[in-house]
């Protein structure tokens, strides 16, 4: 009975009266823990023996169930059970267990001023009777430990509090069976894990269970479901299981009972997901992945404390990342949403039912300066290796304007869409990101953020450690060569081919890499064989099949996050279980393979592909000892692929932005226009150079060329602002170009755009009905236009110079007037066309003038293309140019009917 624990503690205290207080206190504490174990696990009469010799306390606790062996537990600071034997290990001078036919005795000694506890001397008993092997594929060990800790805590409350068991309607006999079965499962799982080389997010285990235990496992599952229901009704102190823990527990118990009854195994990755319990979320949470993420990300624990944040999230909200660690998440939540934040997460913890997990919810976050920043919030749960459930929130800024400090936070602002429902969503989303229900009751506590770095299973065999040490030097060489290959080119597919060549020289006979695109389509991008003469059919490359939720086989499992998987018996292609599996086994059949390792390419929580390594000879097959090396290679390769994709994504977005910013040239009668834009070869695909041409209301043609300081996205934004302002001023104020530039400079200063820019604004006016045109132009510090006649005479129009935009809007500007002869070419350009670091500017201008003279009779588009080819190679600055050619002669007169389209 539970009161026997208190009786045992008082007995120990009475016997040790007169012993040093620290010895007596420790002995009393440890005796209480051992008696609790007897009450919960053995459930028999107990005998406690205590004596003291020379100030040393010795305690023996005996029960009458020797077949109920000790259950080993991994040390997790967040576990609510399993601490009794750990405390004995940490605090006792010596400890151990002795078993006979009819009793089991656990003992310990406590000495004063002991130098430190010895290594563990616990002896565990294997289950008796006939055993059967259960195959558990793709077990995410972090999720398993979190689920185990929750169900043990639930059983502990049901057992120690009869009222709790009554609320759950659990009969005492069923509860005893459930407790014994839980201990058996934990012991068998721990024994299986210890036989693995644990360096992956998932483990595929062969677990030996008693062959006749299926009914007991069913009883355990029923008891836990009843307890969970009682917890959801707030009848227990233990919180109900979160959805992913409940889903995993059901899968585990179903696999045990099903396979013991003759069924076939189903991998966790093949289990349909539920909200917040998707089987693909297999990797344990790692603070370093949050910090390295490009998307603004915040992670919080169930005490409402921020345990990891990256610079992107901190910068979005006006913080330094290190200043946010260990602060309550409410520091980022608007005050009027904090009560909803607490209420929403309390609901999640108290009911175990998710409402907004995995959804993208529009909310407003609190900036450090008091502004409300509109964001979209997506929250997921993830288990850590220490047994915690961590709430990971990704933020993405929206285009809505931030709310200024001092505005009424609960009042809808003009132009916004805030209402009660959006506020509720905001509170629910914010709450799920934090874990505030239990956090509201805790202010203290130790730091929870683990040191950044790779996550490894904290259980490993001596054999695995020794193998790593023995192979350290060759591994370093392999990683160095693979790293050089991965950084040797910008082309992703060529990078992967070079890496595979390195791997086939040192690790495998052949290898393949498959990648997943944004549409979940799987593409085989690389197959490399050690023997260059080995035939590889073209049909093995390219698109394979979409990654569906029902696809079976080793490759689909890995692409869902399992592995690395060791394939020591390669099945024939005829046994394939899905289209993806067919393609994989067909490749293995053609190129041969006696053993293989397939590892996921994982970046944060997403699997972006798979690496397949194959050995064709049976003299050196892949073994479990190779898993840590391949897992580390796959991690490095995944980072390289992700970086390459990010670069390509940035490149593509920049090109799209560039196309959006460059205007369409107007179709002007009798005038020919052409333009080119070439970004710097050393920067992003956008910059501060721009050109423009448009027709004014009076029919004149406006020409613009400009260059904002800088060669990046910010410069492009300033450029777009100036271009649009110039268009508006030119259209609404048909004034001389110098006045238009003056107005532009004044607007620039009024809007406090902290940059400078050069610019030429020119207006082309037709002189009557002939081919002659007059150019009215003004410059703000820009290189002068180049005018080239059809006979090759060229000159710069340098009589309209002025200060840059952004320096002094009060200084006067000048408009120049230049006639343009027929068939002449006017070229406006930016300084990237003529400037070179190794020569004076005059040399570049002379070279451009001579080139224009030589090509004066070329078609205008050819003229522009030649300029880009000649001067755009290895350019370190953006280049923009705008060219105009006047007509040869007067256009033929049109009949009035023809002008109106009538015959």
Coordinates of C-alpha atoms in Angstrom, one line a residue, residues 92-521:
X92 CA 24.6 5.8 -2.7
X93 CA 28.2 4.8 -2.1
X94 CA 27.4 1.2 -3.2
X95 CA 24.3 -0.6 -4.4
X96 CA 23.1 -3.8 -6.0
X97 CA 20.4 -6.5 -6.2
X98 CA 20.3 -10.1 -5.1
X99 CA 17.6 -12.6 -6.1
X100 CA 16.7 -16.1 -4.9
X101 CA 13.9 -18.4 -5.7
X102 CA 11.3 -16.6 -3.6
X103 CA 12.6 -13.1 -3.0
X104 CA 14.5 -10.2 -4.4
X105 CA 16.6 -7.8 -2.3
X106 CA 17.8 -4.4 -3.4
X107 CA 20.5 -2.8 -1.2
X108 CA 22.5 0.3 -0.9
X109 CA 25.1 1.8 1.4
X110 CA 25.7 5.5 2.3
X111 CA 29.0 6.6 3.7
X112 CA 29.8 10.1 5.0
X113 CA 32.1 12.2 2.8
X114 CA 32.2 9.5 0.1
X115 CA 34.5 10.4 -2.8
X116 CA 31.8 9.5 -5.4
X117 CA 29.4 6.8 -6.4
X118 CA 30.8 3.7 -8.2
X119 CA 29.6 2.4 -11.5
X120 CA 26.1 0.8 -11.6
X121 CA 25.9 -2.7 -10.3
X122 CA 22.3 -3.4 -11.1
X123 CA 21.4 -6.8 -12.5
X124 CA 18.4 -7.1 -14.7
X125 CA 16.4 -10.2 -15.5
X126 CA 15.4 -11.2 -19.0
X127 CA 11.7 -12.2 -19.4
X128 CA 11.2 -15.9 -18.9
X129 CA 9.4 -18.3 -21.2
X130 CA 9.2 -18.6 -24.9
X131 CA 10.2 -15.5 -26.8
X132 CA 9.0 -14.2 -30.2
X133 CA 10.7 -11.5 -32.3
X134 CA 8.7 -8.4 -33.3
X135 CA 10.0 -6.2 -36.1
X136 CA 9.6 -2.4 -35.4
X137 CA 10.6 -0.5 -38.5
X138 CA 11.4 3.3 -38.5
X139 CA 11.0 3.9 -34.8
X140 CA 11.6 7.6 -34.0
X141 CA 13.4 7.1 -30.8
X142 CA 12.8 10.6 -29.4
X143 CA 9.0 10.0 -29.9
X144 CA 9.2 6.6 -28.4
X145 CA 10.8 7.9 -25.2
X146 CA 8.4 10.7 -24.9
X147 CA 5.4 8.4 -25.3
X148 CA 6.9 5.9 -22.8
X149 CA 7.4 8.6 -20.2
X150 CA 3.9 9.8 -20.6
X151 CA 2.2 6.4 -20.2
X152 CA 4.4 5.5 -17.2
X153 CA 3.4 8.8 -15.5
X154 CA -0.2 8.0 -16.2
X155 CA 0.1 4.5 -14.8
X156 CA 1.9 5.8 -11.7
X157 CA -1.0 8.2 -10.9
X158 CA -3.6 5.5 -11.5
X159 CA -1.8 3.1 -9.2
X160 CA -0.9 5.4 -6.4
X161 CA -4.3 7.3 -6.3
X162 CA -7.2 5.0 -6.0
X163 CA -9.6 7.9 -6.7
X164 CA -7.9 8.5 -10.0
X165 CA -8.3 4.8 -11.0
X166 CA -11.9 5.1 -10.0
X167 CA -12.4 8.1 -12.2
X168 CA -10.8 6.2 -15.1
X169 CA -12.9 3.1 -14.3
X170 CA -9.9 0.9 -14.3
X171 CA -10.2 -2.4 -12.2
X172 CA -7.3 -3.0 -9.9
X173 CA -6.5 -6.3 -11.5
X174 CA -6.2 -4.7 -15.0
X175 CA -4.1 -2.0 -13.5
X176 CA -1.6 -4.5 -12.1
X177 CA -1.4 -6.3 -15.4
X178 CA -0.9 -3.0 -17.2
X179 CA 1.9 -2.0 -14.8
X180 CA 3.8 -5.4 -15.3
X181 CA 3.3 -5.2 -19.1
X182 CA 4.6 -1.7 -19.2
X183 CA 7.7 -2.8 -17.3
X184 CA 8.2 -5.7 -19.7
X185 CA 7.9 -3.6 -22.8
X186 CA 10.3 -1.0 -21.5
X187 CA 12.9 -3.6 -20.6
X188 CA 12.6 -5.4 -23.9
X189 CA 12.8 -2.2 -25.9
X190 CA 15.8 -1.0 -24.0
X191 CA 17.6 -4.3 -24.6
X192 CA 16.9 -4.0 -28.3
X193 CA 18.1 -0.4 -28.6
X194 CA 21.4 -1.2 -26.8
X195 CA 22.2 -3.7 -29.6
X196 CA 22.0 -0.9 -32.3
X197 CA 24.5 1.5 -33.6
X198 CA 22.4 4.5 -32.9
X199 CA 23.3 7.4 -35.1
X200 CA 20.1 8.1 -37.1
X201 CA 16.7 9.7 -36.4
X202 CA 15.0 6.3 -36.6
X203 CA 15.8 2.8 -35.5
X204 CA 14.6 -0.5 -37.1
X205 CA 14.5 -2.9 -34.1
X206 CA 14.2 -6.6 -33.7
X207 CA 12.6 -6.9 -30.2
X208 CA 12.2 -10.1 -28.3
X209 CA 8.9 -10.2 -26.4
X210 CA 7.3 -13.1 -24.5
X211 CA 5.3 -15.0 -27.1
X212 CA 2.1 -15.1 -25.0
X213 CA 2.0 -11.4 -24.0
X214 CA -0.4 -10.1 -26.7
X215 CA -3.5 -10.2 -24.4
X216 CA -1.5 -8.3 -21.7
X217 CA -0.5 -5.6 -24.2
X218 CA -4.1 -5.2 -25.3
X219 CA -5.0 -4.8 -21.6
X220 CA -2.3 -2.2 -21.2
X221 CA -3.6 -0.3 -24.2
X222 CA -7.1 -0.3 -22.8
X223 CA -6.0 1.0 -19.4
X224 CA -4.0 3.8 -21.0
X225 CA -7.0 4.8 -23.2
X226 CA -9.2 4.9 -20.2
X227 CA -6.7 6.9 -18.3
X228 CA -6.3 9.3 -21.2
X229 CA -10.0 9.9 -21.4
X230 CA -10.1 10.6 -17.6
X231 CA -7.2 13.1 -18.1
X232 CA -9.1 14.8 -20.9
X233 CA -11.9 15.3 -18.5
X234 CA -9.6 16.9 -16.0
X235 CA -10.1 14.0 -13.5
X236 CA -6.4 13.4 -13.2
X237 CA -3.4 15.5 -12.5
X238 CA -1.5 13.9 -15.4
X239 CA -2.2 15.7 -18.7
X240 CA -3.6 13.7 -21.6
X241 CA -1.2 12.5 -24.3
X242 CA -0.5 14.9 -27.1
X243 CA -1.7 13.6 -30.4
X244 CA 1.6 12.4 -31.7
X245 CA 2.3 10.5 -28.5
X246 CA -1.1 8.9 -28.6
X247 CA -0.7 7.9 -32.2
X248 CA 2.7 6.4 -31.7
X249 CA 1.6 4.4 -28.6
X250 CA -1.3 2.9 -30.5
X251 CA 1.0 2.0 -33.4
X252 CA 3.6 0.4 -31.1
X253 CA 1.0 -1.7 -29.2
X254 CA -0.8 -2.7 -32.4
X255 CA 2.5 -3.8 -33.9
X256 CA 3.3 -6.0 -30.9
X257 CA -0.1 -7.6 -30.6
X258 CA -0.5 -8.0 -34.4
X259 CA 2.9 -9.6 -35.0
X260 CA 2.6 -11.9 -32.0
X261 CA -0.6 -13.1 -33.6
X262 CA 1.0 -13.8 -36.9
X263 CA 0.6 -10.4 -38.7
X264 CA 3.2 -8.6 -40.8
X265 CA 5.1 -5.5 -39.7
X266 CA 4.0 -2.0 -40.8
X267 CA 6.6 0.7 -40.5
X268 CA 5.8 3.9 -38.5
X269 CA 6.5 5.8 -41.7
X270 CA 3.7 3.9 -43.4
X271 CA 1.1 4.9 -40.8
X272 CA -1.4 7.5 -41.8
X273 CA -0.7 10.8 -40.0
X274 CA -3.1 12.8 -37.9
X275 CA -2.9 16.5 -37.2
X276 CA 0.2 17.0 -35.1
X277 CA 1.3 13.4 -35.4
X278 CA 2.5 13.0 -38.9
X279 CA 4.8 10.0 -39.3
X280 CA 7.3 12.0 -41.4
X281 CA 8.3 14.1 -38.4
X282 CA 10.9 11.6 -37.2
X283 CA 14.0 13.7 -36.4
X284 CA 14.6 14.7 -32.8
X285 CA 14.5 18.4 -32.1
X286 CA 17.9 20.1 -32.3
X287 CA 18.5 23.7 -31.2
X288 CA 21.3 24.1 -33.8
X289 CA 18.8 23.4 -36.6
X290 CA 16.6 26.3 -35.3
X291 CA 19.6 28.6 -35.2
X292 CA 20.7 27.7 -38.7
X293 CA 17.2 28.0 -40.3
X294 CA 16.6 30.6 -42.9
X295 CA 13.0 31.0 -42.0
X296 CA 12.3 33.0 -38.8
X297 CA 11.9 30.3 -36.1
X298 CA 11.2 30.3 -32.4
X299 CA 11.2 27.2 -30.1
X300 CA 9.6 27.1 -26.7
X301 CA 9.1 24.4 -24.1
X302 CA 6.1 23.6 -21.9
X303 CA 7.2 26.2 -19.3
X304 CA 6.5 29.0 -21.7
X305 CA 10.3 29.7 -22.0
X306 CA 12.0 30.4 -25.3
X307 CA 14.8 27.8 -25.6
X308 CA 16.0 28.5 -29.2
X309 CA 15.6 31.3 -31.6
X310 CA 17.4 32.2 -34.8
X311 CA 18.6 35.6 -35.9
X312 CA 15.9 35.9 -38.6
X313 CA 13.1 35.7 -36.0
X314 CA 14.9 37.9 -33.5
X315 CA 15.6 40.6 -36.2
X316 CA 12.1 40.5 -37.5
X317 CA 10.9 41.5 -34.0
X318 CA 13.7 43.9 -33.1
X319 CA 15.8 41.6 -30.8
X320 CA 19.2 40.0 -30.5
X321 CA 18.7 36.3 -30.5
X322 CA 20.7 35.7 -27.2
X323 CA 18.5 38.3 -25.4
X324 CA 15.4 36.2 -26.0
X325 CA 16.7 32.9 -24.6
X326 CA 15.0 31.9 -21.4
X327 CA 12.5 34.7 -21.6
X328 CA 8.8 33.9 -21.6
X329 CA 7.2 33.7 -25.0
X330 CA 4.7 36.4 -23.9
X331 CA 7.5 38.9 -24.6
X332 CA 6.6 38.4 -28.3
X333 CA 2.8 38.3 -27.9
X334 CA 0.6 41.5 -27.9
X335 CA -0.8 42.2 -24.4
X336 CA -4.4 41.9 -25.6
X337 CA -3.8 38.4 -26.9
X338 CA -1.9 36.9 -23.9
X339 CA -5.0 35.6 -22.1
X340 CA -6.1 33.9 -25.3
X341 CA -2.6 32.5 -25.7
X342 CA -2.8 30.9 -22.3
X343 CA -6.3 29.6 -22.8
X344 CA -5.6 28.1 -26.2
X345 CA -2.6 26.2 -25.1
X346 CA -4.2 25.1 -21.9
X347 CA -6.9 23.6 -24.1
X348 CA -4.3 21.7 -26.1
X349 CA -2.6 20.3 -23.0
X350 CA -5.8 19.5 -21.1
X351 CA -7.6 17.9 -24.0
X352 CA -4.8 16.6 -26.2
X353 CA -6.7 17.8 -29.2
X354 CA -4.9 20.1 -31.7
X355 CA -6.7 22.9 -33.4
X356 CA -4.1 24.9 -35.1
X357 CA -1.0 22.7 -35.2
X358 CA 0.4 22.6 -38.7
X359 CA -1.9 25.4 -40.0
X360 CA -0.6 28.7 -41.2
X361 CA -2.4 31.3 -39.1
X362 CA -2.3 35.1 -39.6
X363 CA -1.4 36.8 -36.3
X364 CA 0.3 40.0 -35.1
X365 CA 3.5 39.7 -33.1
X366 CA 4.9 42.2 -30.7
X367 CA 8.0 44.1 -31.8
X368 CA 10.5 45.2 -29.2
X369 CA 9.6 48.8 -29.8
X370 CA 5.9 48.2 -29.2
X371 CA 4.8 47.9 -32.8
X372 CA 2.5 45.1 -33.9
X373 CA 4.1 43.2 -36.8
X374 CA 1.7 41.1 -39.0
X375 CA 3.1 37.6 -39.5
X376 CA 1.8 34.2 -40.5
X377 CA 2.5 31.6 -37.9
X378 CA 2.9 27.8 -38.3
X379 CA 3.4 25.7 -35.2
X380 CA 4.6 22.1 -35.0
X381 CA 5.5 19.9 -32.1
X382 CA 8.7 17.9 -32.0
X383 CA 10.3 15.6 -29.4
X384 CA 13.7 16.2 -28.0
X385 CA 16.2 13.5 -27.0
X386 CA 15.7 14.4 -23.3
X387 CA 12.0 13.5 -23.5
X388 CA 10.5 16.9 -23.9
X389 CA 7.9 18.0 -26.4
X390 CA 9.1 21.2 -27.9
X391 CA 6.8 23.7 -29.8
X392 CA 8.5 25.0 -32.9
X393 CA 7.0 28.1 -34.5
X394 CA 7.9 29.4 -37.9
X395 CA 7.1 33.1 -38.7
X396 CA 6.7 34.7 -42.1
X397 CA 6.2 38.4 -42.5
X398 CA 3.1 39.6 -44.3
X399 CA 2.7 42.7 -46.4
X400 CA 0.3 44.4 -44.0
X401 CA 1.5 47.6 -42.4
X402 CA 2.7 47.3 -38.8
X403 CA 0.5 48.9 -36.1
X404 CA 2.2 51.9 -34.5
X405 CA 2.9 52.0 -30.8
X406 CA 0.2 53.5 -28.8
X407 CA -2.7 52.5 -31.0
X408 CA -5.5 50.7 -29.3
X409 CA -4.5 47.0 -29.6
X410 CA -8.0 45.7 -29.2
X411 CA -9.5 48.0 -31.8
X412 CA -9.6 47.3 -35.5
X413 CA -7.3 49.7 -37.3
X414 CA -8.4 51.3 -40.6
X415 CA -7.3 49.1 -43.5
X416 CA -6.9 46.0 -41.3
X417 CA -9.0 42.9 -41.0
X418 CA -8.8 42.2 -37.3
X419 CA -11.9 40.9 -35.7
X420 CA -12.8 38.5 -32.9
X421 CA -12.2 35.4 -34.9
X422 CA -8.7 36.5 -36.0
X423 CA -7.8 37.4 -32.5
X424 CA -8.9 33.9 -31.4
X425 CA -6.8 32.3 -34.0
X426 CA -3.9 34.5 -33.0
X427 CA -4.3 33.4 -29.4
X428 CA -4.6 29.8 -30.3
X429 CA -1.6 29.9 -32.5
X430 CA 0.5 31.8 -30.1
X431 CA -0.5 29.5 -27.3
X432 CA 0.5 26.4 -29.2
X433 CA 3.8 27.9 -29.9
X434 CA 4.6 28.3 -26.2
X435 CA 3.2 25.7 -23.9
X436 CA 1.9 28.3 -21.5
X437 CA -0.5 26.2 -19.4
X438 CA 2.1 24.7 -17.2
X439 CA 4.4 27.7 -17.8
X440 CA 2.0 30.0 -16.0
X441 CA 2.7 28.2 -12.8
X442 CA 6.5 28.1 -13.1
X443 CA 8.8 31.1 -12.9
X444 CA 12.0 29.4 -11.9
X445 CA 13.9 26.4 -13.2
X446 CA 17.2 25.6 -14.9
X447 CA 18.1 26.4 -18.4
X448 CA 16.6 24.0 -20.9
X449 CA 18.4 24.8 -24.1
X450 CA 20.9 22.1 -25.0
X451 CA 24.2 22.8 -26.6
X452 CA 24.0 23.1 -30.4
X453 CA 25.3 20.3 -32.4
X454 CA 24.4 17.0 -34.0
X455 CA 21.8 14.9 -32.2
X456 CA 22.9 11.4 -31.3
X457 CA 21.1 8.7 -29.5
X458 CA 22.5 8.7 -25.9
X459 CA 22.9 4.9 -25.9
X460 CA 25.7 3.3 -27.8
X461 CA 27.6 0.0 -27.7
X462 CA 31.3 -0.3 -27.0
X463 CA 31.7 -2.0 -30.4
X464 CA 30.3 1.0 -32.2
X465 CA 32.5 3.4 -30.2
X466 CA 35.6 1.4 -31.0
X467 CA 34.7 1.2 -34.7
X468 CA 34.5 4.9 -34.9
X469 CA 37.9 5.4 -33.3
X470 CA 39.5 2.9 -35.5
X471 CA 38.1 4.5 -38.7
X472 CA 38.6 8.1 -37.7
X473 CA 41.5 8.9 -40.1
X474 CA 39.9 7.3 -43.3
X475 CA 36.6 9.1 -42.5
X476 CA 38.3 12.5 -42.3
X477 CA 39.8 11.9 -45.7
X478 CA 36.5 10.8 -47.1
X479 CA 34.7 13.9 -45.7
X480 CA 37.4 16.2 -46.9
X481 CA 37.2 14.9 -50.5
X482 CA 33.4 14.9 -50.5
X483 CA 33.4 18.4 -49.2
X484 CA 35.7 19.6 -51.9
X485 CA 33.6 17.9 -54.6
X486 CA 30.4 19.5 -53.2
X487 CA 32.0 23.0 -53.4
X488 CA 33.6 22.5 -56.8
X489 CA 30.8 23.9 -59.0
X490 CA 27.6 25.8 -58.9
X491 CA 25.7 23.2 -60.9
X492 CA 23.8 21.0 -58.4
X493 CA 23.7 17.9 -60.5
X494 CA 27.4 18.1 -61.4
X495 CA 28.1 18.6 -57.7
X496 CA 26.3 15.4 -56.8
X497 CA 28.0 13.4 -59.6
X498 CA 31.4 14.5 -58.3
X499 CA 30.5 13.5 -54.7
X500 CA 29.3 10.1 -55.9
X501 CA 32.6 9.6 -57.7
X502 CA 34.3 10.2 -54.4
X503 CA 32.0 7.7 -52.6
X504 CA 32.5 5.0 -55.2
X505 CA 36.2 5.3 -54.9
X506 CA 36.3 4.8 -51.2
X507 CA 33.0 3.5 -49.9
X508 CA 30.7 1.7 -52.4
X509 CA 30.7 0.0 -55.8
X510 CA 28.0 2.3 -57.0
X511 CA 25.7 4.9 -55.7
X512 CA 22.6 6.9 -56.6
X513 CA 21.0 10.1 -55.4
X514 CA 17.2 10.9 -55.6
X515 CA 15.8 14.3 -54.8
X516 CA 12.2 15.4 -54.0
X517 CA 10.9 18.5 -55.6
X518 CA 8.3 20.9 -54.3
X519 CA 5.5 18.8 -55.9
X520 CA 6.6 15.7 -54.1
X521 CA 7.9 14.3 -57.3

